[in-house]
XYZ file of C-alpha atoms in Angstrom:
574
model
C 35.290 15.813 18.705
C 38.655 17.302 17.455
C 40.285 20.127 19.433
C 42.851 22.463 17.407
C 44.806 24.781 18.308
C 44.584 27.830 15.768
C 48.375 29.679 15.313
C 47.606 32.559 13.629
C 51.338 33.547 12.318
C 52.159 37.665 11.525
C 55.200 39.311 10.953
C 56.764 42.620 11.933
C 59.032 45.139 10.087
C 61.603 42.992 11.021
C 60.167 39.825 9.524
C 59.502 38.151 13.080
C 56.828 36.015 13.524
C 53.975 37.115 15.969
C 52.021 34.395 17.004
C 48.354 34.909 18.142
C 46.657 31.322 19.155
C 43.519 30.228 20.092
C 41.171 26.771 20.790
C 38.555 25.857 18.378
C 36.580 22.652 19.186
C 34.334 20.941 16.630
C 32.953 17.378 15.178
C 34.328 19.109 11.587
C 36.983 21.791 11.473
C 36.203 23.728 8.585
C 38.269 26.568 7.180
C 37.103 29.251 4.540
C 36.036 33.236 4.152
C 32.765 32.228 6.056
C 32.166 33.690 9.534
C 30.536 30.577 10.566
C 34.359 28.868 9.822
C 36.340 27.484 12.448
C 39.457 28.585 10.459
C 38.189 32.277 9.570
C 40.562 33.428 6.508
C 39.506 37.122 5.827
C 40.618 37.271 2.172
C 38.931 37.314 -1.003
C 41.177 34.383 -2.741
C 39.616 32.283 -0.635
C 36.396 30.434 -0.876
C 33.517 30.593 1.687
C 34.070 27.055 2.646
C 37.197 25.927 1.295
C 38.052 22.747 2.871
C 37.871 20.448 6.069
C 39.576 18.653 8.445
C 37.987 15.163 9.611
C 38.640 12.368 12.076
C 38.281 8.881 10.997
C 37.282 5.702 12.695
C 40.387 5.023 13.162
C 41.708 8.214 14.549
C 43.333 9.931 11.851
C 43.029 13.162 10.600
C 42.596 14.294 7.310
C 42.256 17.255 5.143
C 40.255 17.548 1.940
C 38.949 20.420 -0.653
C 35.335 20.960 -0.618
C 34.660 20.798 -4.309
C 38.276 21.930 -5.167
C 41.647 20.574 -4.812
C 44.380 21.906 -2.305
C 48.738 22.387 -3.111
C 49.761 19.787 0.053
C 53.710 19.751 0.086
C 54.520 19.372 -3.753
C 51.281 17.924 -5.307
C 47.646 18.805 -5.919
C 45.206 16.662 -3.896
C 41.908 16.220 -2.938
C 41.766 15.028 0.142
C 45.849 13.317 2.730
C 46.262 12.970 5.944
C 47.635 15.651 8.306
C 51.105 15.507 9.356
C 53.338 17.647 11.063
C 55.818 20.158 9.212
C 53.425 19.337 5.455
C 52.684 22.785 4.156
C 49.356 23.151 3.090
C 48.275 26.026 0.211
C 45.002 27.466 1.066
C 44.511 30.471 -1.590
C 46.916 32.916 -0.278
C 47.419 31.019 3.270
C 50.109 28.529 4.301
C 49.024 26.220 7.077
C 51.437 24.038 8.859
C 50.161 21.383 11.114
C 52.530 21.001 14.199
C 51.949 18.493 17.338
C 50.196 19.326 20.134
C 51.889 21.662 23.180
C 49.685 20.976 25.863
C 46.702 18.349 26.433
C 44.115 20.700 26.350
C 44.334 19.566 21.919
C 44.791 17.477 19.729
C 46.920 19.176 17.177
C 48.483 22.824 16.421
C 47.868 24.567 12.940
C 49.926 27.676 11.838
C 47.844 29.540 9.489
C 50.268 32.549 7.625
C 49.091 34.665 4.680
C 52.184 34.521 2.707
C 50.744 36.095 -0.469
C 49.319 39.387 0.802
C 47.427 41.627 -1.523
C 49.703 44.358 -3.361
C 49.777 47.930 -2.616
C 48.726 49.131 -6.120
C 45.863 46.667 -5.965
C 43.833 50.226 -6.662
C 45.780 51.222 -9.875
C 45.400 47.544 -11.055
C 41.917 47.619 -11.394
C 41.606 51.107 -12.519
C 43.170 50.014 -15.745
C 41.625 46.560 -16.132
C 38.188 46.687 -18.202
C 35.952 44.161 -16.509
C 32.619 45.135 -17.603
C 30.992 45.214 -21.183
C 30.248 49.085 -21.021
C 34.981 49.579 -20.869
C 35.050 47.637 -23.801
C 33.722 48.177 -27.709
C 30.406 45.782 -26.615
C 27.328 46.767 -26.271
C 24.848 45.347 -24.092
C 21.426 46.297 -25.953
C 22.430 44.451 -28.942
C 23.200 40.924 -27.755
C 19.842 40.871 -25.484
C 17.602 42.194 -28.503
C 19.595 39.265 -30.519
C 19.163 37.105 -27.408
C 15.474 37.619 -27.143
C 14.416 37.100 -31.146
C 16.096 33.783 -30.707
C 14.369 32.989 -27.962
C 11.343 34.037 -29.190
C 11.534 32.282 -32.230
C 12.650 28.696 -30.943
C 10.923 28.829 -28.018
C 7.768 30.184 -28.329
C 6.835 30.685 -32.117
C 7.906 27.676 -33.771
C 6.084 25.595 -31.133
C 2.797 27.217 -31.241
C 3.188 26.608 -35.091
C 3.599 23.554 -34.544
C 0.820 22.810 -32.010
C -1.944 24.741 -34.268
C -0.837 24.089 -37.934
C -0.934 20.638 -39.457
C 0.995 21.887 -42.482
C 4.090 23.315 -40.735
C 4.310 19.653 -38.710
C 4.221 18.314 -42.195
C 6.289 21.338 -43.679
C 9.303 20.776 -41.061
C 9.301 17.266 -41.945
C 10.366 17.481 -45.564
C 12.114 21.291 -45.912
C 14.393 20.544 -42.678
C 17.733 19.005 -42.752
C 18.122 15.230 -41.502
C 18.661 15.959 -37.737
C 15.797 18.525 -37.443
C 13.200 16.418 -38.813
C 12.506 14.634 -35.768
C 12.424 17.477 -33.825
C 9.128 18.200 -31.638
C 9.277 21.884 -31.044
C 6.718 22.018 -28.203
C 9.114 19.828 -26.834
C 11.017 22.620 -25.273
C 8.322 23.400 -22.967
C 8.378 21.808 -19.632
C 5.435 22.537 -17.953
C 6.455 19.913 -14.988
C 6.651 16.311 -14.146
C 3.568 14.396 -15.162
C 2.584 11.910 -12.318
C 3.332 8.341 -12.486
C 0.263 7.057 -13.715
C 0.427 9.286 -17.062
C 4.395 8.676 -17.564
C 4.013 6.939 -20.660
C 2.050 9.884 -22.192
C 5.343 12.426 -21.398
C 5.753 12.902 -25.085
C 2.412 12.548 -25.999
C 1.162 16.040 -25.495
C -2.158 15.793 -27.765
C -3.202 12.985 -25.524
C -4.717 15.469 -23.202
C -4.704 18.654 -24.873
C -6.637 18.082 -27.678
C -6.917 21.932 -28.449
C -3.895 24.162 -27.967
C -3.539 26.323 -25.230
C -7.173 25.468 -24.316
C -7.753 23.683 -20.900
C -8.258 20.181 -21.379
C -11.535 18.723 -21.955
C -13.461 15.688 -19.857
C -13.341 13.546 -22.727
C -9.881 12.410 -22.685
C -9.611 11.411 -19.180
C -13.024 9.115 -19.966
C -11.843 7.576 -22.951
C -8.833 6.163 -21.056
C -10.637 5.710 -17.640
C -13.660 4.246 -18.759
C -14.253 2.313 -15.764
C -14.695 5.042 -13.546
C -17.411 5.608 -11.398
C -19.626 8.374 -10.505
C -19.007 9.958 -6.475
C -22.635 9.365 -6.305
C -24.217 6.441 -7.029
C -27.926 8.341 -7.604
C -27.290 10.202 -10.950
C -29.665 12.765 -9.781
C -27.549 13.820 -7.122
C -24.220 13.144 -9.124
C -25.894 16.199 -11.245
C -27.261 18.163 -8.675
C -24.432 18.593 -6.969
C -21.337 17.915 -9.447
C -23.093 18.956 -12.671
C -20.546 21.665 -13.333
C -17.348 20.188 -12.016
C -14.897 18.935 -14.764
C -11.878 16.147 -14.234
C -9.215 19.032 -14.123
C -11.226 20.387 -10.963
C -9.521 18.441 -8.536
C -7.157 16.301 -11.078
C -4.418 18.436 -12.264
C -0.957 16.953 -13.609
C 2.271 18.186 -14.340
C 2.473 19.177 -10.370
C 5.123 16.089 -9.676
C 4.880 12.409 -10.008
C 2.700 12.187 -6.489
C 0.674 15.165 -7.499
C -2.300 13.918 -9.441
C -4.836 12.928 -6.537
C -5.792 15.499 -4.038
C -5.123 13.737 -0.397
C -6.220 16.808 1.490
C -9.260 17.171 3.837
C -10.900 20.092 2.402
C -11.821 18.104 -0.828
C -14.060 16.293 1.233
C -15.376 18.436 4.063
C -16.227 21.170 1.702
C -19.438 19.462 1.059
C -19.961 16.753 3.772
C -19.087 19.334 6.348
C -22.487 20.588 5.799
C -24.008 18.249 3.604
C -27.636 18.850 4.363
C -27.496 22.551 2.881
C -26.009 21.033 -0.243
C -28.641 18.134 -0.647
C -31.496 18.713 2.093
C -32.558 14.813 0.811
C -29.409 13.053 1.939
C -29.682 10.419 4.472
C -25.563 10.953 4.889
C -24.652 12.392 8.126
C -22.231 15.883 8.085
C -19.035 14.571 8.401
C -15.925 17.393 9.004
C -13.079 15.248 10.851
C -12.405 11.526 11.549
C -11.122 12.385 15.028
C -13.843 15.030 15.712
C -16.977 15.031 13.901
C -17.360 11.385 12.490
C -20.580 9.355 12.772
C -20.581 5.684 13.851
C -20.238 3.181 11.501
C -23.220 1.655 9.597
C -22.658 -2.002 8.596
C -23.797 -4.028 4.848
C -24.856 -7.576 5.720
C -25.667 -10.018 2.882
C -29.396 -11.628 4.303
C -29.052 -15.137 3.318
C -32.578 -15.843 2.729
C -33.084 -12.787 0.037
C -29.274 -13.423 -0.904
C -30.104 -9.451 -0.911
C -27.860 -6.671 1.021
C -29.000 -5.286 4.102
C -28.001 -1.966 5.893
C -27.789 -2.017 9.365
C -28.225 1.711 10.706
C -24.878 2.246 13.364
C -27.690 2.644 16.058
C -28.899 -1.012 15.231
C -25.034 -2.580 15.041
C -24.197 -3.347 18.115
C -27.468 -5.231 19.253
C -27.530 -7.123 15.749
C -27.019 -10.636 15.030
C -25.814 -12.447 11.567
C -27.960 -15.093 10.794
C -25.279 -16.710 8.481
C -26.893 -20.178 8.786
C -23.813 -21.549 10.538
C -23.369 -22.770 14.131
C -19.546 -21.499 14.796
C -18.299 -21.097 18.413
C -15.015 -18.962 18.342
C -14.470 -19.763 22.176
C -14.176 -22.904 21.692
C -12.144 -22.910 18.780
C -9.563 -20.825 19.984
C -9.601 -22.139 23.442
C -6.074 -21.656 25.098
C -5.683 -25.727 25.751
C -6.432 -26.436 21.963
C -9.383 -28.801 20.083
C -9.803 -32.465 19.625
C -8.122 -33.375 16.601
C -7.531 -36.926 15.108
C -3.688 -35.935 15.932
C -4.233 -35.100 19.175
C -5.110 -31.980 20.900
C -4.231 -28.672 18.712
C -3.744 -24.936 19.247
C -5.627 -22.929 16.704
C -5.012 -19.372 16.266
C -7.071 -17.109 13.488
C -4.282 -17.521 10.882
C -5.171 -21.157 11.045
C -8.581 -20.311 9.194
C -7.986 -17.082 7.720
C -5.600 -16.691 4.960
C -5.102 -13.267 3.571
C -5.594 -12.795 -0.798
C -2.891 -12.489 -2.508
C -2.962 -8.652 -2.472
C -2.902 -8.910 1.395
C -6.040 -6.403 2.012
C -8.650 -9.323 2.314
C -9.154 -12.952 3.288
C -10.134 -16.274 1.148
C -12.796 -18.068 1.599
C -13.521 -20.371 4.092
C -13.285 -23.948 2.452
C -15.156 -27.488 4.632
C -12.353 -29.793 2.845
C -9.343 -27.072 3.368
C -10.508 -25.545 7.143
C -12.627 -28.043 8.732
C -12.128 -31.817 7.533
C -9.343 -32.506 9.763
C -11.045 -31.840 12.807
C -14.524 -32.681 11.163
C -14.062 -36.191 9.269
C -17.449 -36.745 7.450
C -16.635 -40.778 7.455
C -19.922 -42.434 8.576
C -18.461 -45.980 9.210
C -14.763 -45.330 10.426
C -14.649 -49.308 12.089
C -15.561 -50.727 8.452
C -14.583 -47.567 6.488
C -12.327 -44.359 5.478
C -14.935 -44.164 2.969
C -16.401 -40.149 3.677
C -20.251 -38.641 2.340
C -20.041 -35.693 -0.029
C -20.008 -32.034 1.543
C -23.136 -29.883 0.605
C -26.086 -32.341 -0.254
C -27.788 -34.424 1.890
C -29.304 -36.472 -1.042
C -25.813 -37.299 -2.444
C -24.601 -37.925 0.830
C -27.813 -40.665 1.730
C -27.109 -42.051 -2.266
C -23.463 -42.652 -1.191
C -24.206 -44.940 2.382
C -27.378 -46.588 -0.134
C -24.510 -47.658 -1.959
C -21.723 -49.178 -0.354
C -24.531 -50.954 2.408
C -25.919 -52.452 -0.775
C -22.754 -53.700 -1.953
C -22.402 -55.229 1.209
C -25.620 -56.825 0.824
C -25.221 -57.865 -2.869
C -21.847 -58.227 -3.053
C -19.343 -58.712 -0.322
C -21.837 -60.948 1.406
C -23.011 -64.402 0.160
C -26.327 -64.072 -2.342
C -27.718 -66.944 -0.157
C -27.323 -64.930 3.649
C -29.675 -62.508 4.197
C -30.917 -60.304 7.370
C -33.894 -62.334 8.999
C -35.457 -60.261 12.163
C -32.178 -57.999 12.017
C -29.536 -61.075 12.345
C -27.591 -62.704 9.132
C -29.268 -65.894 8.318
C -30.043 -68.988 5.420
C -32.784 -68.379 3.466
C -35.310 -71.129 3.982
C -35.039 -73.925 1.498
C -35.988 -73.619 -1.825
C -36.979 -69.457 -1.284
C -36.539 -67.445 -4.877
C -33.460 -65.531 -5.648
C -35.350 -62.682 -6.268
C -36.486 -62.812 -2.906
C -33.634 -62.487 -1.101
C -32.221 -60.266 -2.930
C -35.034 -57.981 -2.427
C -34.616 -58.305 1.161
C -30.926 -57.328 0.507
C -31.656 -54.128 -0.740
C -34.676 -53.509 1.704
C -31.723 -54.192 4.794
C -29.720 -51.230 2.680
C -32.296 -49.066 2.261
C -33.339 -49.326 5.623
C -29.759 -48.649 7.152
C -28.920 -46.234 4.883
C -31.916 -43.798 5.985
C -31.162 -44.413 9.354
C -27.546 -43.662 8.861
C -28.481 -40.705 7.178
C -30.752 -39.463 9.883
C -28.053 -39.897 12.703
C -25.353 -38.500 10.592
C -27.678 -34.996 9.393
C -29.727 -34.760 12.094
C -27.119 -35.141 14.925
C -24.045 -36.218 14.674
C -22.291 -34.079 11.811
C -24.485 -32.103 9.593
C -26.002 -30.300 12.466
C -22.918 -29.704 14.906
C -22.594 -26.713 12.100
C -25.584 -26.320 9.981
C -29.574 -25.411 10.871
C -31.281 -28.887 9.503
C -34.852 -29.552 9.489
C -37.220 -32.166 7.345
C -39.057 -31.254 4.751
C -42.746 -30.748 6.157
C -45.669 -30.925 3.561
C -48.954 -32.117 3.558
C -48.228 -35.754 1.469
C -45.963 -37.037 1.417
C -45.012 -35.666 5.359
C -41.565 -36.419 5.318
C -40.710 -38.781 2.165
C -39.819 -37.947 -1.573
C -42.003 -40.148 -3.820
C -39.234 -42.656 -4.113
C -39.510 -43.107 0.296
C -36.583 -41.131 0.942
C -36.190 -38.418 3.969
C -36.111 -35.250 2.223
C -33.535 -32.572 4.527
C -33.364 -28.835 5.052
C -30.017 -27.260 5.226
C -30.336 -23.884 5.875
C -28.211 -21.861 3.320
C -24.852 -20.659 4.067
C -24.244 -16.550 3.362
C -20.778 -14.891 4.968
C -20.182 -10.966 4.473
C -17.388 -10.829 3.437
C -16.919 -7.108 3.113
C -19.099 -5.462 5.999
C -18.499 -1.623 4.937
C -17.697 -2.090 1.135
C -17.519 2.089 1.006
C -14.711 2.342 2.933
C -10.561 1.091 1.946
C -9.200 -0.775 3.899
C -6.261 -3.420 3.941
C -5.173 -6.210 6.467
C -1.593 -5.644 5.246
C -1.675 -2.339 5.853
C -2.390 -3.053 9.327
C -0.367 -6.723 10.124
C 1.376 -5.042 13.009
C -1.462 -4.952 14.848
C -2.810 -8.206 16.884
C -5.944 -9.936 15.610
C -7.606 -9.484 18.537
C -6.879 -5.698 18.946
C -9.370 -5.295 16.821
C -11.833 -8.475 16.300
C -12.471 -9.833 20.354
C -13.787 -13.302 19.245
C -12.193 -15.324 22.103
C -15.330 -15.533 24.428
C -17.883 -15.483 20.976
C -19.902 -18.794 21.499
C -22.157 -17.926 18.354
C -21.184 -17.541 14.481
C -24.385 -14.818 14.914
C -22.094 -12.378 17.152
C -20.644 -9.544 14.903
C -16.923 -8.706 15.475
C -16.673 -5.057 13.242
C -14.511 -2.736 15.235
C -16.243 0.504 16.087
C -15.207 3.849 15.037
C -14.007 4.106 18.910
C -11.703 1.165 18.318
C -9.826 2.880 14.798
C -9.297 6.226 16.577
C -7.071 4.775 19.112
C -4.649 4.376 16.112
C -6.028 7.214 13.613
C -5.721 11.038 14.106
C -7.934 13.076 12.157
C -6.937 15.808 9.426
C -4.834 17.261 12.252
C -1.042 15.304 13.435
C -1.344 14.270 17.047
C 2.011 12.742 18.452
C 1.886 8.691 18.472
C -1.108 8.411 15.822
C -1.636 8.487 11.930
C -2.818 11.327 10.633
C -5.921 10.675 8.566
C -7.548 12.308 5.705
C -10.771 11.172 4.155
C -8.883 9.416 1.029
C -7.245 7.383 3.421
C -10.195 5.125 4.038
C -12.438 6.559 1.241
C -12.248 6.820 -2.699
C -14.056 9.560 -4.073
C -15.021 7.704 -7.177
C -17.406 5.068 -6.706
C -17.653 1.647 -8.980
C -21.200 0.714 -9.796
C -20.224 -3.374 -9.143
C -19.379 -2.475 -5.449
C -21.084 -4.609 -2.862
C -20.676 -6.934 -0.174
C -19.134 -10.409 -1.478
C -20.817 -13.626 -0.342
C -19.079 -16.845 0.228
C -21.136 -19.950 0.809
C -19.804 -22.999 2.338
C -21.008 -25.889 -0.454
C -17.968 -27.084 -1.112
């Protein structure tokens, strides 16, 4: 805060000063002809807001010109520091900075109007001609000159050049050199395109086919092919949008932000009262997010049909996923961590789910990535690292079948064989053949039984539904003699309400578990969508509420809808 003491210096017949003073106390001292100045100089010389004193970090004050330059001492600057006795030109006023007299400021200024207007001021402008109608210049002429030109250049040249082929070609031979290239529809500036249709800013006939016509459908379609319908039955796409056209909602040229309509009457002109619009729909009216919004309705991928399913929001939260997995969250993320091979570990859900790369979603869950630390599929870890295939119980039996049997055949003498389960010699003078029949018999035999222990119990079904194959004959063999194993297939939604936008990375402020309580979930079945109760803690409606987001329809929803939308599966076979 600087405090000033204002001197305001005048002078009697005699030529002594009279000196009228006064505080002024501001973060800025400005001085000009406005009445809002701290320094009010009452003369016409002088500019509203001439110029300003500041204080600097360091204490100092300093004077500068607001957009001019000020006479301080013997030079023109734009901006020195104030010291005492420097004369300072301010249009007709001197000011003099002098120290301070008491301690109620910081500093004194003398302010003086030492160039006072003259007397004959009157006669002065009686005989100076300062308007065209004193002088031998008329203004009629000029402005009919004015507007021709204008007309001309601005407005009939270009619409000659928008409607006639042969002038465009015309001007580009008859002109000189530097007009040539000259676009005259160029000179109309209608406004900033947006951002998405920059590159067409001198393309004009991109969009406006026809002159001065409004712009047709087509050329939005040819470029934006891929754009869906807002409803995905083309009977009520017609019935109720039959007569709109692009430009309805879309128009350009309104700033580089000003292409798609963000407000909440787009939407709640129709959904506010749906049912008179389409008495068919199965939609619910929908007005508001914060106060007329239905529950949300969920799209689960069935794993049998491989088909997706909508749950009705009545049915969501008594419904169960039957994803074919067995996954306890509680005991996954339990606070005192999970048996791992390196000791006990911590998991959190970053630990399993990784966001995409555009941050909005989250990879799939991999067996060999996720799980195989903690879930080794080794079936002899005291003889071997060797590990069974993930995915196929047949592949998994045909890879214990062989490394038994190379045990049998190969790491173990051709003349030992198993004898009432025990290693022994084959009796004298038995055929090769034999025994190495009974070899492979032995590896058969333990490899099934391996098999059975690993799928049925100790791996395999820790995560997975398994069951035999049941049939009439064979009851639980292949033809070959081998168990024959159900593994119930694997189907994760991956996008439970594909109609909505949404993005994790919009939202990474926010705990995990604000939104998904999983902690005391002991079944994969248990479905962990937050409510609509759970978004409007954050989300405001149409309507800004102190401490939430406001939130319009396009915030969550797009208007157009692609015809490839639905839920994504992902199924653990890898």
């Amino acid at each position: 805060m600087i405090r000033c003491l204002v001197v305001t210096v005048t002078r009697n017949r005699r030529g002594q000063p009279i000196r009228d003073q006064k505080i002024v106390t501001a973060d800025v001292i400005t001085i000009g002809r406005s009445a809002e100045a701290s320094v009010h100089l009452p003369d016409p010389r002088v500019r509203l807001h001439h110029a300003l004193i500041r204080n600097t970090e360091t204490g100092k004050l300093y004077i500068e010109g607001v957009n001019t330059s000020l006479k301080i001492g013997l030079k023109m600057r734009e901006r020195a520091k104030v010291r005492s006795g420097t004369k300072i030109l301010v249009g007709p006023y001197e000011l003099t900075p002098e120290p301070p007299k008491a301690q109620d400021h910081d500093f004194a200024l003398a302010v003086e109007l030492i160039q006072p207007i003259p007397e004959n001021v009157g006669d002065l402008r009686g005989r100076s001609k300062i308007s065209l109608s004193a002088t031998w210049l008329g203004k009629r002429g000029p402005a009919y000159a004015l507007l021709g030109a204008v007309t001309l250049v601005f407005l009939a040249l270009p619409i000659a050049y928008a409607t006639s082929a042969r002038f465009r070609d015309e001007t580009s031979k008859q002109l000189p050199a530097p007009l040539q290239d000259v676009v005259w529809d160029r000179s109309w500036d209608p406004g900033t395109l947006s951002l998405a249709h920059q590159t067409l800013q001198n393309k004009c006939t991109s969009c406006h086919t026809t002159p001065f016509e409004p712009v047709p459908d087509a050329p939005c379609i040819n470029c934006h092919r891929t754009i869906g319908d807002h409803a995905a039955d083309p009977t009520v796409q017609t019935a109720v949008f039959g007569g709109a056209r692009c430009v309805s909602c879309h128009l350009d040229h309104k700033g580089e932000h000003g292409l798609v309509r963000s407000d909440a009457t787009l939407c709640a002109a129709c959904h506010a009262g749906l049912k008179a619009k389409h008495p068919s729909s199965t939609l619910a009216n929908v007005s508001d997010f914060a106060r007329d919004h239905p529950a949300f309705s969920l799209s689960v991928l069935n794993a049998s049909t491989a088909e997706v399913e909508r749950i009705a929001a009545s049915r969501v939260a008594s419904f169960q996923e039957a994803s074919g997995l067995k996954f306890p969250h509680a005991k996954h993320l339990s606070p005192v961590g999970v048996r791992s091979p390196s000791g006990p570990r911590v998991l959190e859900c970053a630990s399993c789910h990784t966001k995409d790369s555009a941050g909005a979603r989250f990879e799939p869950i991999h067996m060999d990535i996720h799980c195989a630390e903690c879930h080794s599929l080794q079936f002899e870890p005291a003889v071997t690292s060797r590990e069974v295939p993930h995915g196929s119980p047949q592949k998994a039996l045909d890879t214990m079948r062989e490394f038994y049997s190379l045990i049998a055949l190969g790491e173990r003498p051709i003349d030992v064989t198993l004898v009432d389960g025990l290693l022994r010699r084959p009796e004298a003078g038995a055929p090769p053949d034999v025994e190495r029949k009974r070899a492979l018999d032995w590896a058969n035999s333990k490899a099934r039984a391996m098999a059975a222990d690993l799928i049925e119990k100790r791996l395999c079904a820790q995560c997975h539904e398994v069951s035999r194959f049941v049939a009439d004959t064979p009851p639980t063999m292949d033809p070959g003699g081998d168990p024959r194993w159900i593994i119930a297939p694997t189907a994760i939604t991956a996008q439970w309400l594909p109609g909505s936008r949404f993005s994790h990375k919009a939202h990474q402020i926010a705990q995990c578990e604000s939104c998904h309580d999983v902690r005391t979930s002991l079944a994969s079945a248990n479905v962990s969508i937050p409510g609509l109760a759970v978004c409007q803690k954050c989300h405001a409606g149409s309507v800004a509420v102190p401490g939430k987001i406001r939130s319009t329809c396009e915030l969550c929803h797009s208007f157009h809808q692609h015809p490839t939308a639905r839920a994504a599966v992902v199924e653990s076979q890898s």
